[in-house]
Amino acid sequence: MSYVELPSDVQGQSYIRCSALAAGFLWLPDREVFQDSLDLDTNIGSKVPSLCFLLQHEQHGKLLFDLGLRKHALGYPPAMEDDLKLFAAECESDICDLLSQGGTQPTEIRTIIYSHLHFDHTGDLSPFPSAHLILGEHSKQLLASAYPINPKSRLNSIPSTQTVSYIEFTDQDSQSLSFGASVLDFFNDGSLYLLDAPGHMLGHLNALVRVAPNSFVLLAGDACHNRACYNPGVRLVSTENHHDIHVARETVDRIKRFHALDNVVVILSHERERLHEMPMFPLMLNDWAVQETDRKRQRSK
Ligand SMILES: [Zn+2]
């Protein structure tokens, strides 16, 4: 039941090889996740991974979508102390450890895309001094007063030596894809689209990755934090965890419409079920995603 066609494969189409990595874990109280759980104590919730993705493009090399947590959850601004406890942040093996276990060195990473600037996505940039950092345009205003410029900020500053680009969806390069989502065709070859996904935090981005003919994964970041919010989508996202709840819920509605497409597999950054469903790095998830889309097509027949 394909409502809207995503851009078709073209002749000589490039695909992205995609691998998932769990760079740390968090305790997510239900009241931070579901509107129906606002009255619950913070000890009711679930332990979730912070998923990151290694994307490999034949011509453009290796990219990371998010870096997860910092190793042992150390090196965050002092203002993060309470949150680190509330979320029981733990990271035995950070993204660099995981990559090197799979034979990939940080120096091979050419580009890092941050879905957004929350601590469980931004990790540690210091092993990636030559990687070009990509952020949503509205992240810029948050970074203007990051730690230590503002000693009370919960966000670490970006090292001044890091090269950074901010994606502006008002650019003439950006287009409107399906369901009014503003997108940017990142390599101009239909292999990787960055999507404006506002509401959770300023500058929040998603990535739509073409992994095989007529098959995509949507890396949906923190648009929502639990599968039940988009599949079947009956539980509303919590007011506790979103910068603009109305816009955040519109973004989740869009995720639901992507999920309704039979050629898209949605993966949230904290979707704990995916840890056991999909192959993890150093394996690639491309074949699994194709099987998932096949299953969706079978179900919709
Ligand atoms: Zn977040």
PDB file of N, CA and C and ligand atoms in Angstrom, residues 116 118 120-121 200 222 225, ligand 1:
ATOM      1  N   HIS A 116      20.820  15.617  16.007  1.00  0.00           N
ATOM      2  CA  HIS A 116      20.589  16.787  16.842  1.00  0.00           C
ATOM      3  C   HIS A 116      21.637  16.808  17.943  1.00  0.00           C
ATOM      4  N   HIS A 118      21.578  16.652  21.335  1.00  0.00           N
ATOM      5  CA  HIS A 118      21.480  16.050  22.670  1.00  0.00           C
ATOM      6  C   HIS A 118      22.690  15.160  22.956  1.00  0.00           C
ATOM      7  N   ASP A 120      23.287  12.273  24.049  1.00  0.00           N
ATOM      8  CA  ASP A 120      23.358  10.849  23.704  1.00  0.00           C
ATOM      9  C   ASP A 120      23.488  10.627  22.198  1.00  0.00           C
ATOM     10  N   HIS A 121      23.702  11.714  21.454  1.00  0.00           N
ATOM     11  CA  HIS A 121      23.885  11.613  20.002  1.00  0.00           C
ATOM     12  C   HIS A 121      25.212  12.207  19.551  1.00  0.00           C
ATOM     13  N   HIS A 200      11.475  17.984  18.148  1.00  0.00           N
ATOM     14  CA  HIS A 200      12.161  17.390  19.306  1.00  0.00           C
ATOM     15  C   HIS A 200      13.192  18.356  19.871  1.00  0.00           C
ATOM     16  N   ASP A 222      15.373  11.075  17.136  1.00  0.00           N
ATOM     17  CA  ASP A 222      14.494  11.168  18.303  1.00  0.00           C
ATOM     18  C   ASP A 222      13.140  11.792  17.950  1.00  0.00           C
ATOM     19  N   HIS A 225      10.530   8.123  20.629  1.00  0.00           N
ATOM     20  CA  HIS A 225      11.514   7.323  21.361  1.00  0.00           C
ATOM     21  C   HIS A 225      11.079   5.888  21.551  1.00  0.00           C
TER      22      HIS A 225
HETATM   23 ZN    ZN B   1      17.148  13.860  21.771  1.00  0.00          ZN
END
